[in-house]
PDB file of C-alpha atoms in Angstrom:
ATOM      1  CA  MET A   1      24.390  -6.394  79.880  1.00 94.00           C
ATOM      2  CA  ILE A   2      26.859  -6.261  77.001  1.00 98.00           C
ATOM      3  CA  THR A   3      27.949  -9.615  75.579  1.00 98.00           C
ATOM      4  CA  TYR A   4      30.316 -10.567  72.762  1.00 98.00           C
ATOM      5  CA  ARG A   5      30.299 -13.468  70.343  1.00 98.00           C
ATOM      6  CA  GLU A   6      31.253 -14.510  66.851  1.00 97.00           C
ATOM      7  CA  PRO A   7      28.522 -13.585  64.371  1.00 98.00           C
ATOM      8  CA  VAL A   8      26.380 -16.079  62.465  1.00 97.00           C
ATOM      9  CA  PRO A   9      24.550 -15.542  59.160  1.00 97.00           C
ATOM     10  CA  ALA A  10      21.354 -14.481  60.960  1.00 97.00           C
ATOM     11  CA  ASP A  11      23.305 -11.469  62.319  1.00 98.00           C
ATOM     12  CA  ALA A  12      23.854  -9.941  58.863  1.00 96.00           C
ATOM     13  CA  GLU A  13      20.965  -7.452  59.120  1.00 95.00           C
ATOM     14  CA  GLY A  14      22.048  -6.247  62.568  1.00 97.00           C
ATOM     15  CA  ILE A  15      25.659  -5.838  61.445  1.00 97.00           C
ATOM     16  CA  THR A  16      24.464  -3.897  58.400  1.00 94.00           C
ATOM     17  CA  ARG A  17      22.403  -1.582  60.621  1.00 94.00           C
ATOM     18  CA  VAL A  18      25.453  -0.801  62.778  1.00 96.00           C
ATOM     19  CA  LEU A  19      27.571  -0.129  59.691  1.00 94.00           C
ATOM     20  CA  ARG A  20      24.979   2.063  57.970  1.00 90.00           C
ATOM     21  CA  GLU A  21      24.361   4.179  61.073  1.00 91.00           C
ATOM     22  CA  SER A  22      28.066   4.442  61.903  1.00 93.00           C
ATOM     23  CA  TRP A  23      28.989   5.382  58.355  1.00 89.00           C
ATOM     24  CA  ALA A  24      26.216   7.981  58.219  1.00 87.00           C
ATOM     25  CA  VAL A  25      27.745   9.679  61.277  1.00 86.00           C
ATOM     26  CA  THR A  26      31.426   9.134  60.463  1.00 86.00           C
ATOM     27  CA  TYR A  27      31.528   9.709  56.719  1.00 85.00           C
ATOM     28  CA  SER A  28      28.674  12.170  56.119  1.00 82.00           C
ATOM     29  CA  GLN A  29      31.081  14.848  54.881  1.00 83.00           C
ATOM     30  CA  TRP A  30      32.138  12.566  52.010  1.00 84.00           C
ATOM     31  CA  LEU A  31      29.266  10.187  51.350  1.00 82.00           C
ATOM     32  CA  THR A  32      26.026  11.466  49.851  1.00 82.00           C
ATOM     33  CA  PRO A  33      22.604   9.906  50.408  1.00 81.00           C
ATOM     34  CA  GLU A  34      22.807   8.734  46.795  1.00 81.00           C
ATOM     35  CA  TRP A  35      26.088   6.932  47.542  1.00 78.00           C
ATOM     36  CA  PHE A  36      24.491   5.179  50.524  1.00 76.00           C
ATOM     37  CA  GLU A  37      21.470   4.163  48.490  1.00 74.00           C
ATOM     38  CA  ALA A  38      23.613   2.753  45.691  1.00 74.00           C
ATOM     39  CA  SER A  39      26.264   1.143  47.893  1.00 73.00           C
ATOM     40  CA  THR A  40      24.736  -0.227  51.070  1.00 75.00           C
ATOM     41  CA  ASP A  41      21.773  -2.203  49.775  1.00 74.00           C
ATOM     42  CA  ALA A  42      23.897  -5.304  49.160  1.00 87.00           C
ATOM     43  CA  TRP A  43      25.759  -5.191  52.503  1.00 90.00           C
ATOM     44  CA  ALA A  44      23.433  -7.597  54.354  1.00 92.00           C
ATOM     45  CA  ASP A  45      23.628 -10.152  51.539  1.00 93.00           C
ATOM     46  CA  SER A  46      27.411  -9.835  51.443  1.00 94.00           C
ATOM     47  CA  TRP A  47      27.719 -10.271  55.216  1.00 96.00           C
ATOM     48  CA  ARG A  48      25.331 -13.234  55.181  1.00 96.00           C
ATOM     49  CA  ALA A  49      27.376 -14.951  52.448  1.00 97.00           C
ATOM     50  CA  THR A  50      30.657 -14.235  54.255  1.00 96.00           C
ATOM     51  CA  LEU A  51      29.323 -15.623  57.535  1.00 97.00           C
ATOM     52  CA  GLU A  52      27.894 -18.695  55.795  1.00 97.00           C
ATOM     53  CA  ARG A  53      31.317 -19.419  54.256  1.00 96.00           C
ATOM     54  CA  ALA A  54      32.935 -18.997  57.673  1.00 96.00           C
ATOM     55  CA  GLN A  55      30.435 -21.440  59.204  1.00 95.00           C
ATOM     56  CA  GLN A  56      31.130 -23.951  56.442  1.00 96.00           C
ATOM     57  CA  ARG A  57      34.903 -23.675  56.997  1.00 94.00           C
ATOM     58  CA  ARG A  58      34.515 -24.207  60.736  1.00 92.00           C
ATOM     59  CA  ALA A  59      32.198 -27.192  60.162  1.00 94.00           C
ATOM     60  CA  ALA A  60      34.816 -28.696  57.825  1.00 96.00           C
ATOM     61  CA  GLY A  61      37.559 -28.133  60.406  1.00 96.00           C
ATOM     62  CA  GLU A  62      39.276 -25.526  58.240  1.00 95.00           C
ATOM     63  CA  PRO A  63      40.752 -22.390  59.759  1.00 90.00           C
ATOM     64  CA  ASP A  64      39.095 -19.059  59.084  1.00 89.00           C
ATOM     65  CA  PRO A  65      41.725 -16.379  58.426  1.00 89.00           C
ATOM     66  CA  ALA A  66      39.383 -13.687  59.765  1.00 96.00           C
ATOM     67  CA  ARG A  67      38.386 -12.836  63.333  1.00 97.00           C
ATOM     68  CA  ARG A  68      34.843 -11.458  63.411  1.00 98.00           C
ATOM     69  CA  TRP A  69      33.064 -10.339  66.575  1.00 98.00           C
ATOM     70  CA  ILE A  70      29.868  -8.584  67.493  1.00 98.00           C
ATOM     71  CA  ALA A  71      28.822  -6.801  70.663  1.00 98.00           C
ATOM     72  CA  LEU A  72      25.232  -7.106  71.833  1.00 98.00           C
ATOM     73  CA  ASP A  73      23.122  -5.247  74.352  1.00 98.00           C
ATOM     74  CA  GLY A  74      20.511  -7.883  75.010  1.00 98.00           C
ATOM     75  CA  ASP A  75      19.551  -9.031  71.516  1.00 97.00           C
ATOM     76  CA  LEU A  76      20.567  -5.780  69.789  1.00 98.00           C
ATOM     77  CA  ILE A  77      23.852  -5.796  67.861  1.00 98.00           C
ATOM     78  CA  ILE A  78      25.656  -2.597  68.883  1.00 98.00           C
ATOM     79  CA  GLY A  79      29.147  -3.155  67.491  1.00 98.00           C
ATOM     80  CA  VAL A  80      31.207  -5.195  65.061  1.00 98.00           C
ATOM     81  CA  SER A  81      34.883  -5.857  64.409  1.00 98.00           C
ATOM     82  CA  ASN A  82      36.692  -7.815  61.732  1.00 98.00           C
ATOM     83  CA  SER A  83      40.370  -8.555  61.215  1.00 98.00           C
ATOM     84  CA  GLY A  84      42.122 -10.737  58.677  1.00 97.00           C
ATOM     85  CA  ARG A  85      45.038 -10.959  56.301  1.00 97.00           C
ATOM     86  CA  SER A  86      46.376  -7.690  54.959  1.00 97.00           C
ATOM     87  CA  ALA A  87      46.403  -7.093  51.230  1.00 96.00           C
ATOM     88  CA  VAL A  88      47.355  -4.335  48.839  1.00 95.00           C
ATOM     89  CA  HIS A  89      45.272  -1.250  49.636  1.00 93.00           C
ATOM     90  CA  GLY A  90      45.175   1.157  46.724  1.00 88.00           C
ATOM     91  CA  ALA A  91      48.820   1.835  45.856  1.00 91.00           C
ATOM     92  CA  PHE A  92      50.181   0.491  49.159  1.00 96.00           C
ATOM     93  CA  GLU A  93      51.631  -2.916  49.948  1.00 97.00           C
ATOM     94  CA  PRO A  94      50.724  -4.216  53.413  1.00 98.00           C
ATOM     95  CA  ALA A  95      52.773  -2.889  56.319  1.00 98.00           C
ATOM     96  CA  ARG A  96      51.675  -5.742  58.627  1.00 98.00           C
ATOM     97  CA  GLU A  97      50.385  -9.262  58.084  1.00 97.00           C
ATOM     98  CA  VAL A  98      47.062  -8.501  59.788  1.00 98.00           C
ATOM     99  CA  LEU A  99      44.528  -5.826  58.874  1.00 98.00           C
ATOM    100  CA  LEU A 100      41.851  -4.482  61.190  1.00 98.00           C
ATOM    101  CA  GLY A 101      39.244  -4.135  58.480  1.00 97.00           C
ATOM    102  CA  ILE A 102      36.359  -2.748  60.509  1.00 97.00           C
ATOM    103  CA  LEU A 103      35.539  -1.637  64.016  1.00 98.00           C
ATOM    104  CA  TYR A 104      32.247   0.197  64.463  1.00 98.00           C
ATOM    105  CA  VAL A 105      30.112   0.783  67.532  1.00 98.00           C
ATOM    106  CA  ASP A 106      26.727   2.478  67.775  1.00 97.00           C
ATOM    107  CA  GLU A 107      27.279   6.104  68.708  1.00 96.00           C
ATOM    108  CA  GLU A 108      25.424   5.864  72.028  1.00 97.00           C
ATOM    109  CA  TYR A 109      27.954   3.231  73.179  1.00 98.00           C
ATOM    110  CA  HIS A 110      31.056   5.312  72.383  1.00 96.00           C
ATOM    111  CA  GLY A 111      33.236   5.650  75.472  1.00 96.00           C
ATOM    112  CA  THR A 112      31.771   2.607  77.226  1.00 98.00           C
ATOM    113  CA  GLY A 113      34.602   0.162  76.498  1.00 98.00           C
ATOM    114  CA  VAL A 114      32.708  -1.734  73.794  1.00 98.00           C
ATOM    115  CA  GLY A 115      35.120  -0.613  71.069  1.00 98.00           C
ATOM    116  CA  SER A 116      38.164  -1.525  73.170  1.00 98.00           C
ATOM    117  CA  LYS A 117      36.770  -5.001  73.826  1.00 98.00           C
ATOM    118  CA  LEU A 118      35.953  -5.550  70.132  1.00 98.00           C
ATOM    119  CA  LEU A 119      39.481  -4.434  69.234  1.00 98.00           C
ATOM    120  CA  GLU A 120      41.004  -6.870  71.735  1.00 98.00           C
ATOM    121  CA  LEU A 121      38.872  -9.710  70.373  1.00 98.00           C
ATOM    122  CA  ALA A 122      39.853  -8.886  66.780  1.00 98.00           C
ATOM    123  CA  LEU A 123      43.546  -8.386  67.636  1.00 98.00           C
ATOM    124  CA  PRO A 124      44.309 -10.328  70.828  1.00 96.00           C
ATOM    125  CA  ASP A 125      47.254  -9.467  73.058  1.00 94.00           C
ATOM    126  CA  GLY A 126      48.043  -6.226  71.230  1.00 94.00           C
ATOM    127  CA  ALA A 127      48.926  -8.107  68.043  1.00 96.00           C
ATOM    128  CA  PRO A 128      50.774  -6.112  65.368  1.00 98.00           C
ATOM    129  CA  ALA A 129      48.340  -4.923  62.724  1.00 98.00           C
ATOM    130  CA  GLU A 130      47.500  -2.150  60.302  1.00 98.00           C
ATOM    131  CA  LEU A 131      44.299  -0.265  59.635  1.00 98.00           C
ATOM    132  CA  TRP A 132      43.070   2.499  57.376  1.00 97.00           C
ATOM    133  CA  VAL A 133      41.077   5.347  58.889  1.00 97.00           C
ATOM    134  CA  ALA A 134      39.345   8.342  57.344  1.00 93.00           C
ATOM    135  CA  ASP A 135      41.307  11.554  57.667  1.00 93.00           C
ATOM    136  CA  PRO A 136      40.181  13.660  59.350  1.00 89.00           C
ATOM    137  CA  ASN A 137      38.503  11.419  61.895  1.00 92.00           C
ATOM    138  CA  PRO A 138      40.009  12.657  65.168  1.00 94.00           C
ATOM    139  CA  ARG A 139      37.861  10.516  67.470  1.00 94.00           C
ATOM    140  CA  ALA A 140      38.812   7.248  65.740  1.00 96.00           C
ATOM    141  CA  GLN A 141      42.458   8.243  65.372  1.00 97.00           C
ATOM    142  CA  ALA A 142      42.675   9.087  69.096  1.00 98.00           C
ATOM    143  CA  PHE A 143      41.037   5.754  69.965  1.00 98.00           C
ATOM    144  CA  TYR A 144      43.573   3.837  67.892  1.00 98.00           C
ATOM    145  CA  ARG A 145      46.489   5.824  69.341  1.00 98.00           C
ATOM    146  CA  ARG A 146      45.322   4.863  72.843  1.00 97.00           C
ATOM    147  CA  HIS A 147      45.616   1.262  71.676  1.00 98.00           C
ATOM    148  CA  GLY A 148      49.161   1.590  70.350  1.00 98.00           C
ATOM    149  CA  PHE A 149      48.562   2.502  66.702  1.00 98.00           C
ATOM    150  CA  GLU A 150      50.470   5.324  65.024  1.00 98.00           C
ATOM    151  CA  PRO A 151      50.284   6.760  61.501  1.00 98.00           C
ATOM    152  CA  ASP A 152      53.092   5.415  59.319  1.00 98.00           C
ATOM    153  CA  GLY A 153      52.934   8.157  56.666  1.00 97.00           C
ATOM    154  CA  ALA A 154      50.841   6.261  54.100  1.00 98.00           C
ATOM    155  CA  ARG A 155      47.936   8.393  52.841  1.00 97.00           C
ATOM    156  CA  GLN A 156      45.580   8.037  49.928  1.00 96.00           C
ATOM    157  CA  ILE A 157      42.203   8.915  48.503  1.00 94.00           C
ATOM    158  CA  ASN A 158      39.884   5.900  48.591  1.00 87.00           C
ATOM    159  CA  GLU A 159      38.052   6.128  45.277  1.00 85.00           C
ATOM    160  CA  ARG A 160      35.862   3.114  46.151  1.00 77.00           C
ATOM    161  CA  LEU A 161      34.659   5.068  49.190  1.00 79.00           C
ATOM    162  CA  ALA A 162      33.540   8.235  47.371  1.00 80.00           C
ATOM    163  CA  ASN A 163      37.060   9.747  47.394  1.00 86.00           C
ATOM    164  CA  THR A 164      37.415   9.643  51.167  1.00 88.00           C
ATOM    165  CA  PRO A 165      40.924  10.637  52.331  1.00 94.00           C
ATOM    166  CA  GLU A 166      42.535   7.916  54.450  1.00 95.00           C
ATOM    167  CA  LEU A 167      45.688   7.342  56.417  1.00 97.00           C
ATOM    168  CA  ARG A 168      47.236   4.076  57.563  1.00 98.00           C
ATOM    169  CA  MET A 169      47.986   3.414  61.213  1.00 98.00           C
ATOM    170  CA  VAL A 170      50.164   0.544  62.458  1.00 98.00           C
ATOM    171  CA  ARG A 171      51.277  -1.070  65.694  1.00 98.00           C
TER     172      ARG A 171
END
């Protein structure tokens, strides 16, 4: 049975596994094994610190500007989404106030509705938002189109992501 909840610091390793495996499939044409080795080692620590700060804010009664969700099959984390405030992305000013920063699902769960549910949790009620997606990435772009996103013409090369071409989609 698939369940959904907000992540806690102990979920950092599982989130990192989903991201590493998803990126290996999605970005293999751009990202070398050397890039992964140099770039992904710190992901679990970064996620743990982010989730600890979010817990501290909630405990203090402060709002968290981000919406983070995980999908689980039993105890196994199989998907993750994160939305928050938009910011300058490369040379582009934000097109919307909210950015869908990540949405990744283990490949074996593609087409099961897990991604759609994580998107709805990150951006409830079809909220206006922007996202950046690798280009080409026809599967992801088709998924986002089904959920009301359209390219707005903004394109760039993401130098921080091994020169991956990206386009912005908005709704």
